Each structure stands twice: as structure tokens, then as C-alpha cells.
């Protein structure tokens, strides 16, 4: 089936689009249903023509505070941080949830957002992340984090100028997310290497995308 770790990043990345995105190869997992619920909460129209496909229409999307229970059900809800910050320059989101796999701080995500020019506050268990504008810069990740790499990429696609991420993670799901964003019209290079370069653009359109196969499923 489609890569689960890619899917949970690709669906939030669709909020960056200004037109319809169709994704195929979506695995049948509960995280997908939670992500669909979050999108619909923001007035994004989501249809599922088949069990493994999803059509996402963000043209009437509303940037609401993400404080619903679905956000707490999965760790990957944090990808809405980068997506909404990039598109609207503001996001209010409950602390992301997910499986109990020990402490997994998001400080590297926040470090990247701050470097791009965002202000970050934490009030009543919610992150409030906002910026007058996002400006490209050089960001070095202390740890090659998959989540931080993808989140910073999503925040940077609409930033002014060039952003470089050094010591970026290199997993296949990062390459797949970059492929989706480039299909929308982003200008991102270096996926699969430790240095990723993002040149900001003014608009991302819709696209069609097929998710890569799940390497963990294949290997087991």
C-alpha cells in the first residue's frame, strides 16, 4: 500500500494549494480519517472516489484554530503547523497527540519557524504561531528530523527568497512530499540529500499525485 509516513505529511501539505489536489495510493489507516476530519473542520471539501484515493478542494478553506479532538489523536497533525503558517502566516493548534512512543519534542520545528520570522507562544495547551511575513534563511537542524524537515519545507514554500535546510533528513517520505509540492508549483531542490533548498513562490496550484509504496510494509 501507499507509504503511511508519507501519507500523513502529504494530506496536510494540500492546504498549501489554491486548487484541487487528487492523491491516490492512500492506505486505509485511522490517521487518514483523522486528517480528513481536520480538513473538513477547516471547510476543505474532501471526497474519496475509491478506497485508496482522496480529492482535496481547499478553495473555500478557513484558517480556524485547530483545537478539536482529532488533532490530539495523531502525531502528524503537527504538519498543519507548517502548512497553515506558510499559507496564512498564522496557525493556532493544540499540542499534537499520537502514539505513546516516549518524548518526541517539536523544538526543531519551532526553531525553523522562528528562523523564518515567526513568533511562537504557548497558551492553554495551544501553540500560537504567527508572522507578519516569512523570509528565507539558512537553517541547521541539530538532529536530522523527518518531521522538522517537512514542516520547515511547508512553511518556507511561500517565504520570501531562498531557504536552505542543512542536516536535513533524507527519508523517502521527504522526497515524496517535495515531489507533491513541486507538482503544485513549488521550487524545491535537494530532496534525499542533507541540504534542501526552497525558493519561495507566490502561488501553488492543484495537481495529481500517487504516493510511493510503503517501504516498511515491503520489508516485513
Backbone as numpy.savetxt, mean C-alpha at the origin, in Angstrom:
# Nx Ny Nz CAx CAy CAz Cx Cy Cz
-2.12 -20.56 -6.19 -2.96 -19.36 -6.19 -2.09 -18.12 -6.19
-2.75 -16.96 -6.28 -2.00 -15.71 -6.27 -1.28 -15.50 -4.95
-0.18 -14.77 -5.01 0.65 -14.55 -3.83 -0.11 -13.76 -2.77
-0.23 -14.35 -1.60 -1.01 -13.72 -0.53 -0.34 -12.45 -0.02
1.00 -12.49 0.13 1.70 -11.31 0.62 1.67 -10.16 -0.39
1.56 -10.48 -1.66 1.42 -9.44 -2.68 0.00 -8.89 -2.67
-0.98 -9.77 -2.57 -2.39 -9.37 -2.65 -2.74 -8.32 -1.61
-2.27 -8.52 -0.38 -2.66 -7.61 0.71 -2.01 -6.24 0.58
-1.02 -6.11 -0.31 -0.45 -4.79 -0.61 -1.07 -4.21 -1.87
-1.36 -5.07 -2.85 -1.89 -4.59 -4.13 -3.26 -3.97 -3.98
-4.12 -4.58 -3.17 -5.48 -4.04 -3.01 -5.46 -2.64 -2.40
-4.73 -2.40 -1.29 -4.65 -1.02 -0.80 -3.99 -0.06 -1.79
-3.05 -0.55 -2.60 -2.39 0.33 -3.57 -3.37 0.89 -4.59
-4.49 0.21 -4.77 -5.47 0.67 -5.76 -6.12 1.99 -5.37
-6.04 2.39 -4.10 -6.62 3.67 -3.73 -5.88 4.83 -4.39
-4.66 4.59 -4.85 -3.88 5.63 -5.52 -4.38 5.92 -6.92
-5.14 5.02 -7.49 -5.63 5.19 -8.85 -6.75 6.21 -8.91
-6.97 6.74 -10.11 -8.09 7.66 -10.34 -9.13 7.02 -11.26
-8.92 5.76 -11.61 -9.86 5.06 -12.47 -9.90 3.58 -12.05
-10.65 2.78 -12.80 -10.92 1.40 -12.41 -9.69 0.51 -12.56
-9.46 -0.32 -11.55 -8.38 -1.31 -11.56 -9.01 -2.69 -11.46
-8.60 -3.58 -12.34 -9.03 -4.98 -12.25 -7.83 -5.85 -11.93
-7.98 -6.66 -10.89 -6.92 -7.57 -10.46 -7.42 -9.00 -10.53
-6.62 -9.89 -11.11 -6.97 -11.31 -11.16 -5.88 -12.12 -10.47
-6.26 -13.33 -10.06 -5.34 -14.19 -9.32 -5.43 -13.97 -7.83
-6.54 -13.43 -7.36 -6.69 -13.13 -5.94 -7.00 -14.41 -5.15
-6.24 -14.71 -4.10 -6.50 -15.92 -3.32 -7.73 -15.75 -2.43
-8.35 -16.86 -2.09 -9.55 -16.85 -1.26 -9.14 -16.88 0.21
-8.86 -15.69 0.76 -8.41 -15.60 2.15 -9.21 -14.51 2.86
-9.26 -14.61 4.19 -10.07 -13.67 4.97 -9.54 -12.24 4.88
-8.22 -12.08 4.71 -7.65 -10.74 4.60 -8.25 -9.98 3.42
-8.51 -10.67 2.33 -9.10 -10.03 1.15 -10.49 -9.50 1.49
-11.25 -10.28 2.24 -12.60 -9.83 2.60 -12.54 -8.61 3.53
-11.56 -8.57 4.43 -11.41 -7.41 5.30 -10.99 -6.18 4.50
-10.09 -6.37 3.54 -9.67 -5.24 2.70 -10.82 -4.71 1.87
-11.64 -5.61 1.36 -12.83 -5.21 0.60 -13.77 -4.37 1.48
-13.92 -4.80 2.73 -14.78 -4.06 3.65 -14.24 -2.65 3.90
-12.93 -2.52 4.03 -12.32 -1.21 4.24 -12.52 -0.32 3.02
-12.33 -0.87 1.83 -12.53 -0.09 0.61 -13.97 0.39 0.51
-14.91 -0.50 0.76 -16.32 -0.13 0.64 -16.70 0.91 1.69
-16.08 0.87 2.85 -16.31 1.88 3.89 -15.92 3.27 3.38
-14.91 3.32 2.50 -14.45 4.60 1.93 -15.17 4.94 0.62
-16.28 4.26 0.38 -17.11 4.53 -0.80 -16.43 4.11 -2.11
-15.53 3.15 -2.02 -14.94 2.56 -3.22 -15.85 1.42 -3.68
-16.19 1.41 -4.94 -17.05 0.35 -5.47 -16.20 -0.88 -5.78
-16.54 -2.01 -5.18 -15.76 -3.24 -5.36 -16.70 -4.34 -5.84
-16.36 -4.94 -6.97 -17.12 -6.08 -7.48 -16.18 -7.25 -7.69
-16.75 -8.46 -7.62 -15.95 -9.68 -7.80 -16.59 -10.52 -8.90
-16.20 -10.28 -10.15 -16.78 -11.01 -11.28 -16.57 -12.52 -11.19
-15.50 -12.95 -10.50 -15.23 -14.37 -10.30 -14.54 -14.53 -8.96
-14.33 -15.78 -8.52 -13.76 -16.03 -7.21 -12.34 -15.47 -7.06
-11.61 -15.37 -8.18 -10.22 -14.93 -8.08 -9.99 -13.57 -8.73
-11.03 -12.78 -8.90 -10.85 -11.46 -9.50 -11.58 -10.39 -8.70
-11.10 -9.16 -8.84 -11.70 -8.04 -8.14 -11.59 -6.80 -9.01
-12.69 -6.07 -9.13 -12.70 -4.81 -9.86 -12.89 -3.70 -8.85
-11.95 -2.77 -8.81 -11.93 -1.71 -7.79 -12.11 -0.37 -8.49
-13.16 0.35 -8.12 -13.47 1.64 -8.73 -13.38 2.73 -7.66
-12.27 3.51 -7.63 -12.07 4.52 -6.59 -12.51 5.92 -6.99
-13.28 6.03 -8.06 -13.58 7.37 -8.60 -14.43 8.22 -7.66
-15.20 7.59 -6.78 -16.01 8.36 -5.82 -15.56 8.11 -4.38
-14.31 7.80 -4.26 -13.75 7.46 -2.95 -13.76 8.66 -2.01
-13.97 8.39 -0.71 -13.95 9.40 0.34 -12.90 9.00 1.38
-12.03 9.93 1.71 -10.95 9.65 2.66 -11.47 9.76 4.10
-12.07 8.68 4.59 -12.62 8.65 5.94 -11.58 8.14 6.94
-11.69 8.51 8.22 -10.84 7.91 9.25 -11.07 6.40 9.31
-10.01 5.63 9.24 -10.13 4.17 9.23 -10.08 3.65 10.66
-11.22 3.70 11.31 -11.32 3.29 12.71 -12.29 2.13 12.89
-12.64 1.46 11.79 -13.58 0.35 11.85 -12.86 -0.93 12.26
-13.63 -1.94 12.68 -13.05 -3.18 13.19 -12.20 -3.92 12.15
-12.56 -3.78 10.87 -11.82 -4.49 9.82 -10.34 -4.11 9.81
-10.03 -2.88 10.22 -8.64 -2.43 10.25 -7.84 -3.23 11.27
-8.49 -3.58 12.37 -7.82 -4.31 13.45 -7.68 -5.80 13.16
-8.33 -6.28 12.11 -8.32 -7.71 11.83 -7.09 -8.17 11.07
-6.40 -7.24 10.42 -5.25 -7.68 9.63 -4.12 -6.68 9.70
-2.93 -7.20 9.74 -1.73 -6.38 9.80 -1.59 -5.49 8.56
-1.95 -6.03 7.40 -1.72 -5.33 6.14 -2.57 -4.09 5.95
-3.49 -3.83 6.88 -4.25 -2.58 6.77 -3.32 -1.37 6.85
-2.10 -1.56 7.35 -1.18 -0.42 7.42 -0.79 0.09 6.03
-1.01 -0.69 4.98 -0.69 -0.20 3.64 -1.60 0.97 3.23
-2.75 1.11 3.89 -3.59 2.27 3.61 -2.92 3.56 4.12
-1.98 3.43 5.04 -1.24 4.61 5.48 -0.54 5.27 4.30
0.28 4.50 3.60 1.03 5.05 2.48 0.14 5.46 1.33
-0.88 4.63 1.04 -1.76 4.93 -0.08 -2.55 6.21 0.12
-3.17 6.36 1.29 -4.00 7.54 1.55 -3.15 8.78 1.78
-2.01 8.62 2.45 -1.11 9.76 2.62 -0.63 10.26 1.25
-0.27 9.33 0.38 0.19 9.72 -0.94 -0.87 10.46 -1.73
-2.10 9.96 -1.69 -3.17 10.53 -2.53 -3.79 11.78 -1.93
-4.05 11.75 -0.63 -4.80 12.84 -0.01 -3.96 13.72 0.92
-2.73 13.31 1.19 -1.83 14.02 2.11 -2.32 13.96 3.56
-3.26 13.05 3.82 -3.70 12.86 5.21 -4.34 11.49 5.35
-4.07 10.85 6.48 -4.71 9.59 6.81 -4.88 9.50 8.32
-6.05 9.05 8.74 -6.31 8.75 10.15 -6.66 7.26 10.20
-5.90 6.50 10.98 -6.08 5.05 10.97 -5.82 4.47 12.35
-6.64 3.52 12.70 -6.46 2.78 13.95 -5.18 1.95 13.86
-4.61 1.66 15.01 -3.41 0.82 15.03 -3.71 -0.50 14.34
-2.96 -0.86 13.27 -3.25 -2.10 12.53 -3.16 -3.33 13.41
-3.98 -4.33 13.10 -4.00 -5.56 13.86 -3.24 -6.67 13.18
-3.81 -7.89 13.21 -3.16 -9.02 12.55 -2.84 -10.15 13.50
-2.16 -11.15 12.97 -1.81 -12.33 13.75 -0.83 -11.99 14.87
-0.89 -12.73 15.94 0.00 -12.51 17.06 1.34 -13.21 16.80
2.21 -12.52 16.10 3.51 -13.08 15.75 4.64 -12.36 16.48
4.31 -11.77 17.62 5.32 -11.04 18.35 5.35 -9.58 17.91
6.21 -8.77 18.53 6.26 -7.34 18.22 6.74 -7.09 16.80
5.98 -6.32 16.05 6.38 -5.94 14.70 6.12 -4.44 14.55
7.02 -3.62 15.07 6.79 -2.17 15.07 6.76 -1.61 13.65
6.10 -0.45 13.52 6.01 0.19 12.22 6.84 1.47 12.21
7.86 1.53 13.04 8.66 2.75 13.13 9.36 3.09 11.82
9.76 2.07 11.04 10.41 2.36 9.77 9.44 2.98 8.77
8.18 2.55 8.80 7.16 3.16 7.96 7.06 4.65 8.30
6.93 4.93 9.60 6.75 6.30 10.07 7.98 7.15 9.77
9.16 6.55 9.90 10.41 7.26 9.56 10.39 7.71 8.10
9.92 6.82 7.22 9.85 7.17 5.80 8.85 8.28 5.54
7.69 8.20 6.18 6.68 9.25 6.00 7.21 10.60 6.47
7.89 10.60 7.62 8.46 11.85 8.15 9.50 12.43 7.18
10.32 11.56 6.62 11.35 12.02 5.69 10.73 12.68 4.46
9.55 12.22 4.07 8.86 12.81 2.91 8.15 14.12 3.27
8.08 14.43 4.57 7.50 15.70 4.99 6.24 15.60 5.81
5.88 14.40 6.25 4.63 14.21 6.99 4.82 14.48 8.48
3.75 14.94 9.11 3.67 15.08 10.56 2.88 13.90 11.10
3.34 13.31 12.19 2.71 12.10 12.72 2.33 12.31 14.18
1.06 12.04 14.47 0.58 12.10 15.85 -0.13 10.78 16.18
-0.13 10.46 17.45 -0.82 9.24 17.91 -1.76 9.63 19.03
-3.06 9.53 18.76 -4.08 9.94 19.72 -5.19 8.90 19.80
-5.53 8.49 21.00 -6.65 7.57 21.21 -6.54 6.31 20.35
-5.34 5.73 20.32 -5.07 4.50 19.56 -5.16 4.69 18.05
-5.15 5.94 17.58 -5.19 6.22 16.14 -3.95 7.00 15.72
-3.43 6.65 14.54 -2.37 7.46 13.94 -3.01 8.54 13.09
-2.51 9.77 13.23 -2.93 10.89 12.39 -1.70 11.35 11.64
-1.66 11.09 10.35 -0.48 11.37 9.53 -0.90 12.36 8.45
-0.24 13.50 8.38 -0.65 14.53 7.43 0.56 15.31 6.93
0.37 15.96 5.79 1.44 16.78 5.21 0.82 17.85 4.33
1.41 19.04 4.35 0.99 20.07 3.39 1.38 19.63 1.98
2.55 19.04 1.88 3.01 18.45 0.62 4.06 17.41 0.94
4.23 16.46 0.05 5.26 15.43 0.19 6.36 15.73 -0.84
7.59 15.69 -0.38 8.72 16.04 -1.23 9.70 14.88 -1.24
10.14 14.48 -2.43 11.06 13.37 -2.57 12.36 13.59 -1.82
12.94 12.50 -1.33 14.16 12.59 -0.53 14.87 11.24 -0.56
16.00 11.14 0.10 16.72 9.87 0.25 16.36 9.25 1.60
15.96 7.99 1.57 15.55 7.29 2.79 16.36 6.01 2.91
16.99 5.82 4.06 17.73 4.58 4.33 16.97 3.79 5.38
16.66 2.53 5.06 15.96 1.67 6.00 16.97 0.90 6.86
16.83 1.03 8.17 17.74 0.32 9.08 17.62 -1.19 8.93
16.42 -1.65 8.61 16.16 -3.06 8.35 15.44 -3.13 7.00
15.76 -4.14 6.20 15.13 -4.27 4.88 13.71 -4.80 5.05
12.82 -3.93 5.46 11.44 -4.30 5.77 10.56 -4.28 4.52
9.84 -5.37 4.29 8.93 -5.44 3.14 7.82 -4.40 3.29
7.17 -4.38 4.46 6.06 -3.47 4.67 6.47 -2.02 4.54
7.60 -1.64 5.15 8.05 -0.26 5.08 8.43 0.12 3.65
9.08 -0.78 2.94 9.46 -0.50 1.56 8.22 -0.19 0.71
7.21 -1.05 0.79 6.00 -0.86 -0.01 5.25 0.40 0.43
5.14 0.62 1.72 4.40 1.77 2.23 5.04 3.08 1.79
6.36 3.15 1.85 7.07 4.37 1.45 6.93 4.59 -0.05
6.99 3.50 -0.83 6.78 3.63 -2.27 5.41 4.25 -2.56
4.38 3.74 -1.89 3.03 4.24 -2.14 2.88 5.70 -1.74
3.53 6.09 -0.65 3.47 7.49 -0.23 4.23 8.40 -1.19
5.25 7.85 -1.85 6.15 8.67 -2.67 5.71 8.84 -4.12
4.75 8.04 -4.59 4.43 8.09 -6.02 3.86 9.44 -6.45
3.20 10.15 -5.51 2.68 11.49 -5.81 3.55 12.60 -5.22
4.67 12.27 -4.59 5.54 13.28 -4.00 6.24 14.08 -5.09
6.64 15.29 -4.73 7.36 16.14 -5.68 8.80 15.68 -5.79
9.27 15.46 -7.01 10.66 15.11 -7.21 10.95 13.63 -7.05
12.20 13.32 -6.75 12.69 11.94 -6.71 12.89 11.46 -5.29
12.43 10.24 -5.03 12.66 9.57 -3.75 13.50 8.33 -4.00
14.49 8.11 -3.17 15.27 6.87 -3.25 15.19 6.16 -1.90
14.96 4.86 -1.97 14.94 4.01 -0.77 16.15 3.10 -0.84
17.06 3.25 0.13 18.25 2.42 0.18 18.08 1.36 1.27
18.70 0.21 1.05 18.49 -1.00 1.86 17.03 -1.42 1.80
16.43 -1.25 0.63 15.05 -1.67 0.41 14.96 -3.19 0.44
13.80 -3.70 0.85 13.56 -5.15 0.79 13.43 -5.56 -0.68
13.67 -6.83 -0.97 13.74 -7.29 -2.36 12.80 -8.44 -2.69
11.84 -8.70 -1.81 10.93 -9.83 -2.03 10.08 -9.65 -3.28
9.61 -10.77 -3.86 8.81 -10.70 -5.09 7.54 -9.86 -4.97
6.93 -9.81 -3.77 5.71 -9.02 -3.64 5.98 -7.52 -3.83
7.21 -7.09 -3.53 7.56 -5.69 -3.78 7.62 -5.43 -5.27
8.23 -6.35 -6.00 8.30 -6.21 -7.46 6.89 -6.19 -8.05
6.00 -7.04 -7.54 4.64 -7.10 -8.06 3.90 -5.80 -7.78
4.09 -5.23 -6.61 3.44 -3.96 -6.27 3.96 -2.83 -7.16
5.26 -2.82 -7.40 5.84 -1.82 -8.29 5.30 -1.99 -9.70
5.16 -3.23 -10.15 4.61 -3.49 -11.48 3.20 -2.92 -11.60
2.36 -3.16 -10.59 1.00 -2.61 -10.60 1.03 -1.09 -10.68
1.84 -0.45 -9.85 1.88 1.01 -9.83 2.41 1.57 -11.15
3.41 0.92 -11.72 3.92 1.37 -13.02 2.88 1.19 -14.12
2.08 0.12 -14.03 0.99 -0.06 -15.00 -0.04 1.06 -14.88
-0.19 1.61 -13.69 -1.09 2.75 -13.48 -0.51 4.06 -14.03
0.83 4.09 -14.18 1.46 5.31 -14.66 2.54 5.86 -13.75
2.89 5.13 -12.68 3.97 5.56 -11.80 5.32 5.40 -12.51
6.35 6.02 -11.94 7.71 5.94 -12.48 8.62 5.42 -11.38
8.70 4.09 -11.28 9.46 3.44 -10.21 10.46 2.48 -10.83
11.70 2.57 -10.38 12.75 1.68 -10.89 13.49 1.02 -9.73
14.06 -0.14 -10.01 14.91 -0.80 -9.02 14.25 -1.88 -8.20
13.00 -2.26 -8.54 12.34 -3.33 -7.82 13.14 -4.62 -7.87
13.32 -5.27 -6.73 14.12 -6.48 -6.67 15.57 -6.21 -6.33
15.93 -4.93 -6.20 17.28 -4.56 -5.78 17.18 -3.82 -4.44
18.33 -3.49 -3.87 18.34 -2.81 -2.57 18.19 -1.30 -2.69
18.09 -0.79 -3.91 17.89 0.65 -4.11 16.73 0.86 -5.07
15.69 1.50 -4.59 14.50 1.76 -5.40 14.36 3.27 -5.58
14.06 3.68 -6.80 13.93 5.10 -7.12 12.51 5.37 -7.59
11.88 6.38 -6.99 10.51 6.76 -7.35 10.51 8.21 -7.80
10.10 8.47 -9.03 9.91 9.83 -9.50 8.43 10.15 -9.42
8.10 11.20 -8.69 6.70 11.54 -8.46 5.96 11.89 -9.74
4.71 11.50 -9.81 3.85 11.83 -10.95 2.61 12.55 -10.42
1.83 13.13 -11.34 0.65 13.89 -10.93 -0.62 13.05 -10.91
-0.63 11.93 -11.65 -1.86 11.16 -11.75 -1.55 9.70 -12.04
-2.33 8.81 -11.44 -2.28 7.38 -11.76 -3.63 6.97 -12.31
-3.63 6.26 -13.40 -4.87 5.82 -14.04 -5.22 4.41 -13.59
-6.26 3.82 -14.18 -6.61 2.44 -13.90 -5.74 1.49 -14.71
-5.90 0.18 -14.47 -5.12 -0.80 -15.21 -5.71 -2.20 -14.98
-5.13 -3.17 -15.67 -5.42 -4.59 -15.44 -4.14 -5.23 -14.92
-4.26 -6.08 -13.90 -3.06 -6.68 -13.32 -3.34 -8.11 -12.87
-2.39 -8.99 -13.15 -2.47 -10.37 -12.67 -1.41 -10.59 -11.60
-1.84 -11.05 -10.44 -0.94 -11.26 -9.30 0.00 -12.42 -9.58
1.23 -12.30 -9.10 2.20 -13.39 -9.25 1.76 -14.59 -8.42
2.21 -15.81 -8.78 1.88 -17.00 -7.99 2.53 -16.94 -6.60
1.94 -17.67 -5.67 2.42 -17.66 -4.29 3.62 -18.60 -4.13
4.77 -18.04 -3.88 6.00 -18.84 -3.79 6.02 -19.74 -2.56
5.37 -19.28 -1.47 5.34 -20.10 -0.25 4.47 -21.33 -0.48
3.33 -21.13 -1.13 2.46 -22.25 -1.46 3.17 -23.25 -2.40
3.88 -22.71 -3.39 4.59 -23.56 -4.33 5.68 -24.39 -3.65
6.37 -23.76 -2.69 7.49 -24.41 -2.02 7.08 -25.44 -0.97
5.79 -25.45 -0.60 5.36 -26.37 0.43 4.38 -27.40 -0.10
